[in-house]
Amino acid sequence: MNLTLKIWRQKNASDKGSMVDYKVSDISPDMSFLEMLDVLNEQLVNKDEEPVAFDHDCREGICGMCSLYINGEAHGPDRGITTCQLHMRMFKDGDTITIEPFRATAFPVIKDLIVDRTSFDRIQHAGGFISVNTSGNTIDANAIPINKHDADTAFEAATCIGCGACVASCKNSSAMLFVGAKVSQFALLPQGQVEATDRVLNMVKQMDEEGFGNCTNTGACEVECPKGISLENIARMNREYLKASLKG
């Protein structure tokens, strides 16, 4: 396939940035999207030009690093996949593909297609954990019976990889699906009850301080989420927040 790529180029966080056109040829439909970008970067390096900077790590849909906004969609036109799992067979010969970084105030661009998502880390640090005594008196993981439905729902929430597609696809740049998933995975389990009140209050507070918008129930986040995290997690977080606020 021969393709035209319109790629956002930005030298650093303070640079204005702009879209730049590139041509790539002989792209196999079996290539992944990131392999196609590797081909482009090889061409640029051979011409002594600056390669396009983009995040990637596992290339197996696990780490959530490879987050690109492709033709106006987080992770591109396929569903239930991350950018690294997107294959070029989703495009046609002669297509023009627009590639941008995730856009959000809380996700400032570092360079080209790389954004700073440490705001998610700070939300996690605010309460996305449980405190466990590791002094030799730990309880075996299977010692507490848990309803299977609750265990399955908690596991589904825990599959969130923190890629930020929910934020990028939301017109308000809301992180409530991400925070809702992180709150839910503990709220459904007995191990998460001890710190439940502080957890939801602290995580929501940190989310607001990072500059994320609010949820208006558009549902774009669930559609674009590569792991299919349900909007039910936002509703659960809201219930947890209400309960915690009344306790306070």
XYZ file of C-alpha atoms in Angstrom, residues 29-243:
215
model
C -1.459 -4.958 5.125
C -0.061 -7.447 7.659
C 2.105 -4.801 9.320
C 1.027 -3.332 12.605
C 0.481 0.421 12.716
C 3.653 0.892 14.751
C 5.653 -1.179 12.265
C 4.440 1.207 9.568
C 5.732 4.113 11.667
C 9.026 2.232 12.061
C 9.278 2.114 8.250
C 8.656 5.860 8.065
C 11.265 6.575 10.732
C 13.836 4.430 8.940
C 13.248 6.500 5.821
C 13.625 9.740 7.804
C 16.838 8.586 9.492
C 18.311 7.557 6.122
C 17.632 11.115 4.900
C 19.219 12.607 8.049
C 15.843 13.901 9.230
C 14.441 13.761 12.764
C 12.363 10.581 13.269
C 8.833 10.830 14.608
C 8.761 10.323 18.387
C 5.996 8.022 19.635
C 5.420 5.958 22.771
C 5.603 2.166 22.682
C 6.772 -0.676 24.879
C 5.254 -4.168 24.920
C 3.521 -4.001 21.515
C 1.110 -6.643 22.803
C -1.811 -4.492 23.959
C -0.841 -4.735 27.628
C 1.106 -1.660 28.704
C -1.060 1.119 27.229
C 1.952 3.156 26.109
C 1.204 3.313 22.368
C -1.656 5.781 22.519
C -2.243 7.595 19.226
C -5.226 9.511 17.880
C -5.687 8.094 14.369
C -8.164 9.616 11.920
C -10.062 11.189 14.791
C -10.297 8.028 16.921
C -8.289 6.937 19.933
C -6.227 3.886 18.870
C -7.691 4.095 15.344
C -10.669 2.608 13.490
C -10.670 -0.887 15.025
C -12.366 -1.758 18.328
C -11.114 -3.517 21.456
C -7.463 -2.951 20.535
C -4.585 -0.625 21.331
C -2.580 1.186 18.650
C 0.065 -1.552 18.555
C -2.651 -4.129 17.772
C -4.029 -2.070 14.893
C -3.049 -3.556 11.533
C -2.673 -1.804 8.217
C -5.363 -3.992 6.651
C -7.824 -1.604 8.285
C -6.729 0.971 5.682
C -6.776 1.063 1.880
C -4.150 1.803 -0.734
C -3.988 5.547 -1.327
C -5.508 6.479 2.034
C -4.526 9.617 3.920
C -4.044 8.876 7.633
C -4.021 11.645 10.233
C -1.957 10.842 13.332
C -2.036 13.029 16.426
C -1.184 12.704 20.128
C -3.944 12.379 22.709
C -5.355 15.855 23.350
C -6.132 16.945 26.915
C -4.989 19.688 29.276
C -3.891 16.992 31.721
C -1.934 15.203 28.926
C 0.566 17.861 27.760
C 2.594 16.994 24.672
C 6.251 16.213 25.394
C 7.391 15.728 21.785
C 5.595 14.839 18.548
C 3.146 12.029 19.448
C 4.315 11.525 23.044
C 2.226 12.975 25.867
C 2.846 13.191 29.600
C 0.336 10.901 31.333
C 1.858 11.078 34.806
C -1.406 12.689 35.929
C -2.798 9.140 35.934
C 0.071 8.051 38.178
C -0.677 10.813 40.651
C -4.338 9.759 40.777
C -3.222 6.200 41.504
C -0.864 7.400 44.218
C -3.738 9.298 45.829
C -5.639 6.113 46.641
C -5.407 3.350 44.054
C -3.961 0.795 46.442
C -4.627 -1.197 49.598
C -2.385 -1.188 52.667
C -1.248 -4.694 53.575
C 0.841 -5.870 56.514
C 3.869 -7.542 54.949
C 5.719 -8.199 58.228
C 5.182 -11.949 58.049
C 1.537 -11.975 59.152
C -0.022 -11.727 55.709
C -3.242 -13.640 55.018
C -3.410 -16.065 52.125
C -5.203 -14.569 49.110
C -7.796 -17.337 49.057
C -8.645 -17.160 52.760
C -11.618 -14.808 52.238
C -14.565 -16.179 50.211
C -15.742 -13.703 47.557
C -18.913 -13.902 45.511
C -17.965 -14.945 41.970
C -19.967 -12.162 40.334
C -18.154 -9.578 42.463
C -14.783 -11.182 41.771
C -15.438 -11.238 38.013
C -16.634 -7.623 37.964
C -13.620 -6.493 39.991
C -11.312 -8.326 37.599
C -12.992 -6.699 34.602
C -12.411 -3.261 36.162
C -8.802 -4.183 36.903
C -8.114 -4.853 33.213
C -7.836 -1.085 32.667
C -4.318 -0.425 31.336
C -4.388 3.349 31.888
C -3.762 4.196 28.239
C -5.887 7.356 28.355
C -8.154 6.556 25.387
C -11.152 7.441 27.558
C -9.755 10.935 28.120
C -8.785 11.439 24.476
C -12.195 10.384 23.164
C -14.214 12.436 25.664
C -15.348 15.911 24.594
C -14.717 17.026 28.188
C -11.382 15.204 28.562
C -12.873 13.350 31.511
C -10.893 10.678 33.344
C -13.903 9.276 35.178
C -13.827 5.921 33.380
C -10.206 5.433 34.409
C -10.818 6.528 38.010
C -14.094 4.598 38.138
C -12.287 1.413 37.114
C -9.552 1.902 39.705
C -12.077 2.601 42.460
C -14.312 -0.305 41.414
C -11.632 -2.972 41.456
C -11.240 -2.356 45.204
C -14.803 -1.345 46.081
C -16.078 -4.788 45.064
C -13.639 -6.707 47.251
C -13.425 -7.022 51.057
C -9.727 -6.114 50.961
C -10.661 -2.690 49.611
C -13.232 -1.787 52.242
C -10.828 -0.612 54.954
C -9.674 2.435 52.971
C -12.765 2.805 50.772
C -13.802 6.219 52.110
C -10.413 7.882 51.796
C -9.697 6.171 48.473
C -12.582 7.548 46.449
C -12.434 11.017 48.017
C -8.691 11.349 47.441
C -8.693 9.951 43.917
C -11.569 12.152 42.744
C -9.938 15.189 44.366
C -6.654 14.465 42.587
C -8.494 13.913 39.300
C -10.066 17.365 39.585
C -6.752 18.976 40.527
C -5.115 17.496 37.427
C -7.565 19.405 35.229
C -9.680 16.574 33.835
C -13.250 17.443 32.851
C -16.465 15.969 34.210
C -18.559 13.161 32.765
C -21.679 14.024 30.736
C -22.603 10.409 29.898
C -21.766 10.570 26.193
C -20.337 7.048 26.319
C -17.479 7.641 23.869
C -14.993 6.457 26.511
C -16.477 2.957 26.718
C -16.626 2.659 22.914
C -12.969 3.623 22.450
C -11.601 1.756 25.482
C -9.361 -1.100 24.247
C -10.378 -3.214 27.240
C -14.109 -2.433 27.067
C -14.292 -0.918 30.558
C -17.982 -0.369 31.302
C -19.691 2.909 32.192
C -21.087 1.007 35.179
C -17.770 1.719 36.870
C -18.452 5.464 36.738
C -21.852 4.904 38.341
C -20.229 2.760 41.037
C -17.602 5.422 41.708
C -20.343 8.045 42.053
C -22.139 5.855 44.595
C -18.913 5.287 46.498
C -18.209 9.024 46.451
C -21.694 9.833 47.779
C -21.363 7.305 50.603
